[in-house]
Amino acid sequence: MSDTALLTTPLAGLHQELGARMVPFAGYQMPVQYPAGLMAEHLHTREHAGLFDVSHMGQLRIKGADAAAALETLMPVDVAGLGLGKQRYGLLLNDAGGIIDDLMFLREADDVFFLIVNGACKLGDIAHMREKIGARCTIETLPEQGLLALQGPQAAAALARLVPAVEQLVFMNGIHTDWQGTPLFITRSGYTGEDGFEISVPGDRAEALARALLAQPEVKPVGLGARNSLRLEAGLCLYGNDIDATTTPPEAGLNWAIQKVRRSGGERAGGFPGADKVLAQIADPATLTRKRVGLVALERVPVREHTPLHEAGGAAIGTITSGLLAPSLGKPIALGYLPPAFAAVGTRVDALVRGKPVPMEVAATPFLAPRYHRG
Amino acid sequence: MSIKYSKDHEWVDSSNAAAAIVGITAHAQDALGDVVFVDLPEVGKTYAAGDVAGVVESVKAASDIYMPVSGEVVEVNEQLRENPSLANTDPTGAGWFFKVKLSQADELAGLLDEAAYQDFTKA
């Protein structure tokens, strides 16, 4: 795709002014890093607060008396039981139980849900939802909205100076509020393992809000490079790498996202795409051929996506799907897939990096304890 | 000092006839971002110009290091192995990669001089 075909976010001018290095991502020109660099941006977010432009992500509103029930036909999660103002992690599945996208959704009203989906998947998601539930509810896209993420232990202090109402928010809750007359929709969530917020703001006010946040002493701009290293330390999946249409939630270690009410014996069991397969896998994990695991290398060599995993000194058994040298931990970490027999924490395997075996050990995730604000 | 540059963004300092010093350019380290790991060639091994002689990894990507000239590697920068960020902070000084005893000194003539390299990176 040529640069001219790339879309820009409402913050394009600000990124340029801040000296960002821009790269194509999900069809947009996005900042991968600013002059401080990935490492400094990562550590700043862990210690203070980082501001991310995530306006490339898709924002949708699904409305209708039947919206909760309709969404439950697409996702294996408890939608109907979600309280007002509460947010939850969701998975769109295909008929084989494969993950079409992962997303965050929030109940704005009894019959209104707000969704944030991955930028690279949004057009497919919208088409899929229109096809499957378009007759049952209204699917409204919000292409004019910008989306900012403010993440880090000082995010709340910085944002509360501009929007005092956020102090009352706890993790996975959201509110409609305003800043200087600009309507904002803020959730206390993010994808870095830190306390923080995602802020939906009208595109024409996104730059003003970003500037006001950057004027706070705790806040520095952070690019997609550090967003990736932060999410991997937090043990979170990157769609397209760690999960995709060929992985099911049990393979991906995402059973926690399937609430009891949707599982066998639950009040609203099944009724989602691929339910037979997914519920059978949950009932009998021995049927799985692979499982997502966390891995830590025992040598200081970064082990990246697509690196083959071998039985220690033996045959190929799996693959790395995300990997890097963790800036906060100073050691190589990764996510990958292994047969269940090799998935126990502490199991030794070899990653073949440029043909040379690098010893790795299966590790518990998250690699770094999350610091969500649970109130 | 006699420094030449390859189109793969390595520099070669051949002012010491016994062994030329090789590293990556300021331009290369800037493009890579924070260097977190370097895989250096084996001392005593002979390489031809263009061979992959090592790998430099930033937080985001891995890049091969190509041999800019043919010869035998006689020393590697152990300090760089311990502290890969030297490639960022002092790419043409303390962040050098390895020393090589040239087997075909005339290859140096085929490399870019400072002005030509500057033009090359601007293109």
PDB file of C-alpha atoms in Angstrom, chain A residues 37-315:
ATOM      1  CA  GLY A  37      12.555   6.070  21.681  1.00  0.00           C
ATOM      2  CA  LEU A  38      10.688   2.894  22.450  1.00  0.00           C
ATOM      3  CA  MET A  39      12.625   1.997  25.592  1.00  0.00           C
ATOM      4  CA  ALA A  40      12.260   5.426  27.235  1.00  0.00           C
ATOM      5  CA  GLU A  41       8.579   5.598  26.242  1.00  0.00           C
ATOM      6  CA  HIS A  42       7.925   2.157  27.680  1.00  0.00           C
ATOM      7  CA  LEU A  43       9.611   2.926  30.990  1.00  0.00           C
ATOM      8  CA  HIS A  44       7.951   6.343  31.209  1.00  0.00           C
ATOM      9  CA  THR A  45       4.553   4.660  30.909  1.00  0.00           C
ATOM     10  CA  ARG A  46       5.410   2.169  33.667  1.00  0.00           C
ATOM     11  CA  GLU A  47       6.628   4.953  35.975  1.00  0.00           C
ATOM     12  CA  HIS A  48       4.508   7.975  35.038  1.00  0.00           C
ATOM     13  CA  ALA A  49       1.940   8.242  32.239  1.00  0.00           C
ATOM     14  CA  GLY A  50       2.045   7.709  28.486  1.00  0.00           C
ATOM     15  CA  LEU A  51      -0.366   9.146  25.925  1.00  0.00           C
ATOM     16  CA  PHE A  52      -1.172   6.925  22.939  1.00  0.00           C
ATOM     17  CA  ASP A  53      -3.088   7.733  19.781  1.00  0.00           C
ATOM     18  CA  VAL A  54      -5.280   4.715  19.111  1.00  0.00           C
ATOM     19  CA  SER A  55      -7.705   6.482  16.794  1.00  0.00           C
ATOM     20  CA  HIS A  56      -7.143   3.789  14.165  1.00  0.00           C
ATOM     21  CA  MET A  57      -9.242   1.414  16.255  1.00  0.00           C
ATOM     22  CA  GLY A  58     -12.894   0.979  15.358  1.00  0.00           C
ATOM     23  CA  GLN A  59     -15.576   2.534  17.547  1.00  0.00           C
ATOM     24  CA  LEU A  60     -19.135   1.281  17.180  1.00  0.00           C
ATOM     25  CA  ARG A  61     -22.454   1.636  18.900  1.00  0.00           C
ATOM     26  CA  ILE A  62     -24.967  -1.190  18.746  1.00  0.00           C
ATOM     27  CA  LYS A  63     -28.518  -0.300  19.700  1.00  0.00           C
ATOM     28  CA  GLY A  64     -31.831  -2.023  20.011  1.00  0.00           C
ATOM     29  CA  ALA A  65     -34.039  -3.789  22.530  1.00  0.00           C
ATOM     30  CA  ASP A  66     -32.551  -7.025  21.250  1.00  0.00           C
ATOM     31  CA  ALA A  67     -28.898  -5.853  21.190  1.00  0.00           C
ATOM     32  CA  ALA A  68     -27.616  -7.939  24.113  1.00  0.00           C
ATOM     33  CA  ALA A  69     -29.195 -11.149  22.831  1.00  0.00           C
ATOM     34  CA  ALA A  70     -27.988 -10.402  19.301  1.00  0.00           C
ATOM     35  CA  LEU A  71     -24.387  -9.852  20.485  1.00  0.00           C
ATOM     36  CA  GLU A  72     -24.538 -13.157  22.366  1.00  0.00           C
ATOM     37  CA  THR A  73     -25.089 -14.896  19.016  1.00  0.00           C
ATOM     38  CA  LEU A  74     -21.685 -13.556  17.897  1.00  0.00           C
ATOM     39  CA  MET A  75     -19.628 -13.873  21.078  1.00  0.00           C
ATOM     40  CA  PRO A  76     -19.278 -16.591  23.756  1.00  0.00           C
ATOM     41  CA  VAL A  77     -19.383 -13.992  26.529  1.00  0.00           C
ATOM     42  CA  ASP A  78     -22.007 -12.825  28.987  1.00  0.00           C
ATOM     43  CA  VAL A  79     -23.456  -9.701  27.345  1.00  0.00           C
ATOM     44  CA  ALA A  80     -26.940  -9.745  28.835  1.00  0.00           C
ATOM     45  CA  GLY A  81     -25.613  -9.876  32.387  1.00  0.00           C
ATOM     46  CA  LEU A  82     -23.349  -6.863  32.032  1.00  0.00           C
ATOM     47  CA  GLY A  83     -24.266  -3.961  34.283  1.00  0.00           C
ATOM     48  CA  LEU A  84     -24.756  -0.369  33.133  1.00  0.00           C
ATOM     49  CA  GLY A  85     -21.464   1.469  32.641  1.00  0.00           C
ATOM     50  CA  LYS A  86     -19.490  -1.788  32.884  1.00  0.00           C
ATOM     51  CA  GLN A  87     -16.962  -2.939  30.330  1.00  0.00           C
ATOM     52  CA  ARG A  88     -15.955  -6.468  29.350  1.00  0.00           C
ATOM     53  CA  TYR A  89     -13.507  -8.234  26.991  1.00  0.00           C
ATOM     54  CA  GLY A  90     -15.241  -9.987  24.108  1.00  0.00           C
ATOM     55  CA  LEU A  91     -14.398 -12.348  21.258  1.00  0.00           C
ATOM     56  CA  LEU A  92     -16.048 -12.546  17.852  1.00  0.00           C
ATOM     57  CA  LEU A  93     -15.948 -16.166  16.688  1.00  0.00           C
ATOM     58  CA  ASN A  94     -16.394 -17.898  13.337  1.00  0.00           C
ATOM     59  CA  ASP A  95     -18.291 -21.146  12.803  1.00  0.00           C
ATOM     60  CA  ALA A  96     -15.152 -23.170  13.554  1.00  0.00           C
ATOM     61  CA  GLY A  97     -14.763 -21.380  16.903  1.00  0.00           C
ATOM     62  CA  GLY A  98     -11.825 -19.364  15.531  1.00  0.00           C
ATOM     63  CA  ILE A  99     -11.334 -15.819  16.765  1.00  0.00           C
ATOM     64  CA  ILE A 100     -12.316 -13.208  14.145  1.00  0.00           C
ATOM     65  CA  ASP A 101     -11.406 -10.346  16.486  1.00  0.00           C
ATOM     66  CA  ASP A 102     -11.060  -9.497  20.151  1.00  0.00           C
ATOM     67  CA  LEU A 103     -12.733  -6.354  21.409  1.00  0.00           C
ATOM     68  CA  MET A 104     -13.914  -4.352  24.404  1.00  0.00           C
ATOM     69  CA  PHE A 105     -17.596  -3.626  24.907  1.00  0.00           C
ATOM     70  CA  LEU A 106     -19.474  -1.549  27.420  1.00  0.00           C
ATOM     71  CA  ARG A 107     -23.138  -1.269  28.292  1.00  0.00           C
ATOM     72  CA  GLU A 108     -24.087   2.393  27.906  1.00  0.00           C
ATOM     73  CA  ALA A 109     -27.817   1.782  28.427  1.00  0.00           C
ATOM     74  CA  ASP A 110     -30.070  -1.270  28.652  1.00  0.00           C
ATOM     75  CA  ASP A 111     -30.283  -1.371  24.877  1.00  0.00           C
ATOM     76  CA  VAL A 112     -27.021   0.357  23.858  1.00  0.00           C
ATOM     77  CA  PHE A 113     -23.522  -1.140  23.691  1.00  0.00           C
ATOM     78  CA  PHE A 114     -20.309   0.709  22.836  1.00  0.00           C
ATOM     79  CA  LEU A 115     -17.605  -1.416  21.180  1.00  0.00           C
ATOM     80  CA  ILE A 116     -13.926  -0.837  20.466  1.00  0.00           C
ATOM     81  CA  VAL A 117     -12.469  -3.244  17.890  1.00  0.00           C
ATOM     82  CA  ASN A 118      -9.030  -3.669  16.334  1.00  0.00           C
ATOM     83  CA  GLY A 119      -8.186  -1.233  13.546  1.00  0.00           C
ATOM     84  CA  ALA A 120      -7.063  -3.902  11.101  1.00  0.00           C
ATOM     85  CA  CYS A 121     -10.269  -5.892  11.665  1.00  0.00           C
ATOM     86  CA  LYS A 122     -12.848  -3.128  11.857  1.00  0.00           C
ATOM     87  CA  LEU A 123     -14.186  -3.239   8.289  1.00  0.00           C
ATOM     88  CA  GLY A 124     -14.539  -7.018   8.444  1.00  0.00           C
ATOM     89  CA  ASP A 125     -16.141  -6.821  11.889  1.00  0.00           C
ATOM     90  CA  ILE A 126     -18.690  -4.263  10.747  1.00  0.00           C
ATOM     91  CA  ALA A 127     -19.596  -6.299   7.661  1.00  0.00           C
ATOM     92  CA  HIS A 128     -19.850  -9.438   9.796  1.00  0.00           C
ATOM     93  CA  MET A 129     -22.096  -7.763  12.373  1.00  0.00           C
ATOM     94  CA  ARG A 130     -24.316  -6.163   9.733  1.00  0.00           C
ATOM     95  CA  GLU A 131     -24.741  -9.515   8.052  1.00  0.00           C
ATOM     96  CA  LYS A 132     -25.420 -11.489  11.221  1.00  0.00           C
ATOM     97  CA  ILE A 133     -27.347  -9.075  13.461  1.00  0.00           C
ATOM     98  CA  GLY A 134     -28.054  -6.055  11.246  1.00  0.00           C
ATOM     99  CA  ALA A 135     -31.724  -6.956  11.061  1.00  0.00           C
ATOM    100  CA  ARG A 136     -32.031  -7.134  14.847  1.00  0.00           C
ATOM    101  CA  CYS A 137     -30.231  -3.941  15.885  1.00  0.00           C
ATOM    102  CA  THR A 138     -28.782  -0.707  14.633  1.00  0.00           C
ATOM    103  CA  ILE A 139     -25.043  -0.779  14.031  1.00  0.00           C
ATOM    104  CA  GLU A 140     -23.621   2.706  14.106  1.00  0.00           C
ATOM    105  CA  THR A 141     -19.979   3.345  13.217  1.00  0.00           C
ATOM    106  CA  LEU A 142     -18.254   6.350  14.766  1.00  0.00           C
ATOM    107  CA  PRO A 143     -15.535   7.227  12.235  1.00  0.00           C
ATOM    108  CA  GLU A 144     -15.436  10.875  13.336  1.00  0.00           C
ATOM    109  CA  GLN A 145     -14.363   9.958  16.869  1.00  0.00           C
ATOM    110  CA  GLY A 146     -10.720  10.014  17.932  1.00  0.00           C
ATOM    111  CA  LEU A 147      -9.441   7.635  20.615  1.00  0.00           C
ATOM    112  CA  LEU A 148      -6.682   8.409  23.096  1.00  0.00           C
ATOM    113  CA  ALA A 149      -5.237   6.051  25.685  1.00  0.00           C
ATOM    114  CA  LEU A 150      -3.593   7.476  28.790  1.00  0.00           C
ATOM    115  CA  GLN A 151      -1.759   4.730  30.664  1.00  0.00           C
ATOM    116  CA  GLY A 152       0.442   4.522  33.726  1.00  0.00           C
ATOM    117  CA  PRO A 153       0.413   4.933  37.503  1.00  0.00           C
ATOM    118  CA  GLN A 154       0.087   8.714  37.213  1.00  0.00           C
ATOM    119  CA  ALA A 155      -2.582   8.658  34.491  1.00  0.00           C
ATOM    120  CA  ALA A 156      -5.414   9.208  36.972  1.00  0.00           C
ATOM    121  CA  ALA A 157      -3.751  12.218  38.610  1.00  0.00           C
ATOM    122  CA  ALA A 158      -3.026  13.814  35.242  1.00  0.00           C
ATOM    123  CA  LEU A 159      -6.464  13.227  33.721  1.00  0.00           C
ATOM    124  CA  ALA A 160      -8.349  14.186  36.898  1.00  0.00           C
ATOM    125  CA  ARG A 161      -6.891  17.703  36.667  1.00  0.00           C
ATOM    126  CA  LEU A 162      -8.780  18.112  33.390  1.00  0.00           C
ATOM    127  CA  VAL A 163     -11.737  15.818  34.069  1.00  0.00           C
ATOM    128  CA  PRO A 164     -12.312  15.399  37.841  1.00  0.00           C
ATOM    129  CA  ALA A 165     -15.114  12.884  37.234  1.00  0.00           C
ATOM    130  CA  VAL A 166     -12.616  10.145  36.330  1.00  0.00           C
ATOM    131  CA  GLU A 167     -11.494   9.802  39.946  1.00  0.00           C
ATOM    132  CA  GLN A 168     -14.644   7.834  40.738  1.00  0.00           C
ATOM    133  CA  LEU A 169     -14.071   5.340  37.906  1.00  0.00           C
ATOM    134  CA  VAL A 170     -12.709   1.889  38.648  1.00  0.00           C
ATOM    135  CA  PHE A 171     -11.172  -0.654  36.265  1.00  0.00           C
ATOM    136  CA  MET A 172     -13.511  -1.726  33.430  1.00  0.00           C
ATOM    137  CA  ASN A 173     -16.081   0.994  34.047  1.00  0.00           C
ATOM    138  CA  GLY A 174     -16.941   3.926  31.816  1.00  0.00           C
ATOM    139  CA  ILE A 175     -18.654   7.324  31.948  1.00  0.00           C
ATOM    140  CA  HIS A 176     -19.940  10.030  29.671  1.00  0.00           C
ATOM    141  CA  THR A 177     -18.475  13.317  30.808  1.00  0.00           C
ATOM    142  CA  ASP A 178     -17.041  16.451  29.255  1.00  0.00           C
ATOM    143  CA  TRP A 179     -13.929  18.590  29.074  1.00  0.00           C
ATOM    144  CA  GLN A 180     -14.447  22.299  28.391  1.00  0.00           C
ATOM    145  CA  GLY A 181     -17.758  21.543  26.722  1.00  0.00           C
ATOM    146  CA  THR A 182     -16.345  18.694  24.617  1.00  0.00           C
ATOM    147  CA  PRO A 183     -18.261  15.469  25.209  1.00  0.00           C
ATOM    148  CA  LEU A 184     -15.981  12.595  26.206  1.00  0.00           C
ATOM    149  CA  PHE A 185     -16.643   8.938  26.748  1.00  0.00           C
ATOM    150  CA  ILE A 186     -14.010   7.574  29.133  1.00  0.00           C
ATOM    151  CA  THR A 187     -13.357   4.010  30.257  1.00  0.00           C
ATOM    152  CA  ARG A 188     -10.853   3.016  32.925  1.00  0.00           C
ATOM    153  CA  SER A 189      -9.028   0.402  30.870  1.00  0.00           C
ATOM    154  CA  GLY A 190      -6.232  -0.026  28.383  1.00  0.00           C
ATOM    155  CA  TYR A 191      -3.851  -2.610  27.086  1.00  0.00           C
ATOM    156  CA  THR A 192      -0.607  -2.035  28.957  1.00  0.00           C
ATOM    157  CA  GLY A 193      -1.161  -3.730  32.320  1.00  0.00           C
ATOM    158  CA  GLU A 194      -1.198  -0.299  33.951  1.00  0.00           C
ATOM    159  CA  ASP A 195      -3.982   1.725  35.469  1.00  0.00           C
ATOM    160  CA  GLY A 196      -5.266   4.062  32.782  1.00  0.00           C
ATOM    161  CA  PHE A 197      -8.017   5.321  30.544  1.00  0.00           C
ATOM    162  CA  GLU A 198      -9.276   5.173  26.999  1.00  0.00           C
ATOM    163  CA  ILE A 199     -10.916   8.402  25.923  1.00  0.00           C
ATOM    164  CA  SER A 200     -13.263   8.664  22.969  1.00  0.00           C
ATOM    165  CA  VAL A 201     -13.276  12.288  21.809  1.00  0.00           C
ATOM    166  CA  PRO A 202     -14.768  14.024  18.761  1.00  0.00           C
ATOM    167  CA  GLY A 203     -12.043  14.054  16.107  1.00  0.00           C
ATOM    168  CA  ASP A 204     -12.040  17.833  15.782  1.00  0.00           C
ATOM    169  CA  ARG A 205     -11.243  18.184  19.508  1.00  0.00           C
ATOM    170  CA  ALA A 206      -8.783  15.298  19.776  1.00  0.00           C
ATOM    171  CA  GLU A 207      -5.707  17.421  19.199  1.00  0.00           C
ATOM    172  CA  ALA A 208      -6.743  20.037  21.771  1.00  0.00           C
ATOM    173  CA  LEU A 209      -7.333  17.317  24.355  1.00  0.00           C
ATOM    174  CA  ALA A 210      -4.039  15.591  23.507  1.00  0.00           C
ATOM    175  CA  ARG A 211      -2.199  18.909  23.916  1.00  0.00           C
ATOM    176  CA  ALA A 212      -3.888  19.551  27.266  1.00  0.00           C
ATOM    177  CA  LEU A 213      -2.859  16.071  28.452  1.00  0.00           C
ATOM    178  CA  LEU A 214       0.710  16.475  27.174  1.00  0.00           C
ATOM    179  CA  ALA A 215       0.906  19.742  29.114  1.00  0.00           C
ATOM    180  CA  GLN A 216       0.560  17.753  32.343  1.00  0.00           C
ATOM    181  CA  PRO A 217       3.980  17.102  33.902  1.00  0.00           C
ATOM    182  CA  GLU A 218       3.453  13.322  34.139  1.00  0.00           C
ATOM    183  CA  VAL A 219       2.507  12.787  30.506  1.00  0.00           C
ATOM    184  CA  LYS A 220       4.691  12.044  27.481  1.00  0.00           C
ATOM    185  CA  PRO A 221       3.687  10.787  24.017  1.00  0.00           C
ATOM    186  CA  VAL A 222       4.188   7.070  23.419  1.00  0.00           C
ATOM    187  CA  GLY A 223       4.137   5.219  20.106  1.00  0.00           C
ATOM    188  CA  LEU A 224       2.866   1.849  18.943  1.00  0.00           C
ATOM    189  CA  GLY A 225       6.288   0.270  19.489  1.00  0.00           C
ATOM    190  CA  ALA A 226       6.093   0.726  23.246  1.00  0.00           C
ATOM    191  CA  ARG A 227       2.395  -0.109  23.232  1.00  0.00           C
ATOM    192  CA  ASN A 228       3.406  -3.516  21.884  1.00  0.00           C
ATOM    193  CA  SER A 229       6.156  -4.140  24.451  1.00  0.00           C
ATOM    194  CA  LEU A 230       3.866  -2.972  27.286  1.00  0.00           C
ATOM    195  CA  ARG A 231       1.036  -5.292  26.228  1.00  0.00           C
ATOM    196  CA  LEU A 232       3.384  -8.247  25.884  1.00  0.00           C
ATOM    197  CA  GLU A 233       4.800  -7.748  29.397  1.00  0.00           C
ATOM    198  CA  ALA A 234       1.166  -7.667  30.542  1.00  0.00           C
ATOM    199  CA  GLY A 235       0.700 -11.075  28.848  1.00  0.00           C
ATOM    200  CA  LEU A 236      -2.044  -9.746  26.561  1.00  0.00           C
ATOM    201  CA  CYS A 237      -2.695 -11.153  23.090  1.00  0.00           C
ATOM    202  CA  LEU A 238      -2.032  -9.182  19.931  1.00  0.00           C
ATOM    203  CA  TYR A 239      -4.707  -9.944  17.373  1.00  0.00           C
ATOM    204  CA  GLY A 240      -3.143 -11.242  14.161  1.00  0.00           C
ATOM    205  CA  ASN A 241      -0.088 -12.568  16.007  1.00  0.00           C
ATOM    206  CA  ASP A 242      -1.131 -14.443  19.138  1.00  0.00           C
ATOM    207  CA  ILE A 243      -4.730 -15.083  18.149  1.00  0.00           C
ATOM    208  CA  ASP A 244      -6.442 -15.240  14.775  1.00  0.00           C
ATOM    209  CA  ALA A 245      -9.254 -16.948  12.881  1.00  0.00           C
ATOM    210  CA  THR A 246      -7.500 -20.318  13.252  1.00  0.00           C
ATOM    211  CA  THR A 247      -7.228 -20.245  17.070  1.00  0.00           C
ATOM    212  CA  THR A 248     -10.083 -21.046  19.423  1.00  0.00           C
ATOM    213  CA  PRO A 249     -10.459 -19.418  22.859  1.00  0.00           C
ATOM    214  CA  PRO A 250      -9.405 -22.591  24.748  1.00  0.00           C
ATOM    215  CA  GLU A 251      -6.281 -22.914  22.581  1.00  0.00           C
ATOM    216  CA  ALA A 252      -5.529 -19.244  23.155  1.00  0.00           C
ATOM    217  CA  GLY A 253      -5.890 -19.550  26.934  1.00  0.00           C
ATOM    218  CA  LEU A 254      -8.902 -17.255  26.868  1.00  0.00           C
ATOM    219  CA  ASN A 255     -11.441 -19.453  28.667  1.00  0.00           C
ATOM    220  CA  TRP A 256     -11.636 -16.758  31.344  1.00  0.00           C
ATOM    221  CA  ALA A 257     -13.411 -14.601  28.757  1.00  0.00           C
ATOM    222  CA  ILE A 258     -16.227 -17.189  28.504  1.00  0.00           C
ATOM    223  CA  GLN A 259     -18.392 -16.707  31.554  1.00  0.00           C
ATOM    224  CA  LYS A 260     -20.145 -19.653  33.208  1.00  0.00           C
ATOM    225  CA  VAL A 261     -23.556 -18.567  32.002  1.00  0.00           C
ATOM    226  CA  ARG A 262     -22.496 -19.322  28.395  1.00  0.00           C
ATOM    227  CA  ARG A 263     -20.788 -22.643  29.149  1.00  0.00           C
ATOM    228  CA  SER A 264     -22.331 -26.120  29.214  1.00  0.00           C
ATOM    229  CA  GLY A 265     -24.881 -26.213  32.033  1.00  0.00           C
ATOM    230  CA  GLY A 266     -25.114 -22.416  32.111  1.00  0.00           C
ATOM    231  CA  GLU A 267     -28.365 -20.513  31.832  1.00  0.00           C
ATOM    232  CA  ARG A 268     -27.550 -19.300  28.301  1.00  0.00           C
ATOM    233  CA  ALA A 269     -25.096 -22.011  27.287  1.00  0.00           C
ATOM    234  CA  GLY A 270     -23.879 -22.063  23.695  1.00  0.00           C
ATOM    235  CA  GLY A 271     -25.705 -20.252  20.909  1.00  0.00           C
ATOM    236  CA  PHE A 272     -22.508 -18.636  19.604  1.00  0.00           C
ATOM    237  CA  PRO A 273     -20.542 -19.585  16.457  1.00  0.00           C
ATOM    238  CA  GLY A 274     -18.458 -22.721  16.917  1.00  0.00           C
ATOM    239  CA  ALA A 275     -20.086 -23.402  20.299  1.00  0.00           C
ATOM    240  CA  ASP A 276     -20.018 -27.186  19.934  1.00  0.00           C
ATOM    241  CA  LYS A 277     -16.297 -27.217  19.319  1.00  0.00           C
ATOM    242  CA  VAL A 278     -15.386 -24.549  21.887  1.00  0.00           C
ATOM    243  CA  LEU A 279     -17.505 -26.044  24.670  1.00  0.00           C
ATOM    244  CA  ALA A 280     -16.155 -29.531  23.917  1.00  0.00           C
ATOM    245  CA  GLN A 281     -12.608 -28.189  24.178  1.00  0.00           C
ATOM    246  CA  ILE A 282     -13.404 -26.562  27.518  1.00  0.00           C
ATOM    247  CA  ALA A 283     -15.001 -29.801  28.795  1.00  0.00           C
ATOM    248  CA  ASP A 284     -12.071 -31.949  27.677  1.00  0.00           C
ATOM    249  CA  PRO A 285      -8.809 -29.975  27.448  1.00  0.00           C
ATOM    250  CA  ALA A 286      -7.065 -33.227  26.432  1.00  0.00           C
ATOM    251  CA  THR A 287      -8.600 -32.753  22.962  1.00  0.00           C
ATOM    252  CA  LEU A 288      -6.490 -29.637  22.393  1.00  0.00           C
ATOM    253  CA  THR A 289      -3.478 -30.056  20.136  1.00  0.00           C
ATOM    254  CA  ARG A 290      -1.856 -26.768  21.152  1.00  0.00           C
ATOM    255  CA  LYS A 291      -2.064 -24.153  23.858  1.00  0.00           C
ATOM    256  CA  ARG A 292      -0.845 -20.599  24.123  1.00  0.00           C
ATOM    257  CA  VAL A 293       1.903 -20.195  26.703  1.00  0.00           C
ATOM    258  CA  GLY A 294       4.200 -17.508  28.060  1.00  0.00           C
ATOM    259  CA  LEU A 295       7.917 -18.130  27.625  1.00  0.00           C
ATOM    260  CA  VAL A 296      11.076 -16.609  29.044  1.00  0.00           C
ATOM    261  CA  ALA A 297      14.470 -17.129  27.393  1.00  0.00           C
ATOM    262  CA  LEU A 298      17.303 -18.247  29.644  1.00  0.00           C
ATOM    263  CA  GLU A 299      19.832 -16.324  27.525  1.00  0.00           C
ATOM    264  CA  ARG A 300      19.703 -12.643  26.676  1.00  0.00           C
ATOM    265  CA  VAL A 301      18.657 -13.185  23.053  1.00  0.00           C
ATOM    266  CA  PRO A 302      15.374 -11.710  21.821  1.00  0.00           C
ATOM    267  CA  VAL A 303      13.146 -14.483  20.460  1.00  0.00           C
ATOM    268  CA  ARG A 304      10.699 -13.090  17.942  1.00  0.00           C
ATOM    269  CA  GLU A 305       7.448 -14.069  16.258  1.00  0.00           C
ATOM    270  CA  HIS A 306       7.627 -17.053  13.863  1.00  0.00           C
ATOM    271  CA  THR A 307      10.656 -18.518  15.680  1.00  0.00           C
ATOM    272  CA  PRO A 308      10.242 -22.319  15.791  1.00  0.00           C
ATOM    273  CA  LEU A 309      10.049 -24.032  19.182  1.00  0.00           C
ATOM    274  CA  HIS A 310      11.632 -27.453  19.621  1.00  0.00           C
ATOM    275  CA  GLU A 311      11.592 -30.062  22.300  1.00  0.00           C
ATOM    276  CA  ALA A 312      14.861 -29.491  24.210  1.00  0.00           C
ATOM    277  CA  GLY A 313      17.419 -30.968  21.837  1.00  0.00           C
ATOM    278  CA  GLY A 314      14.669 -32.497  19.695  1.00  0.00           C
ATOM    279  CA  ALA A 315      11.865 -32.123  17.183  1.00  0.00           C
TER     280      ALA A 315
END
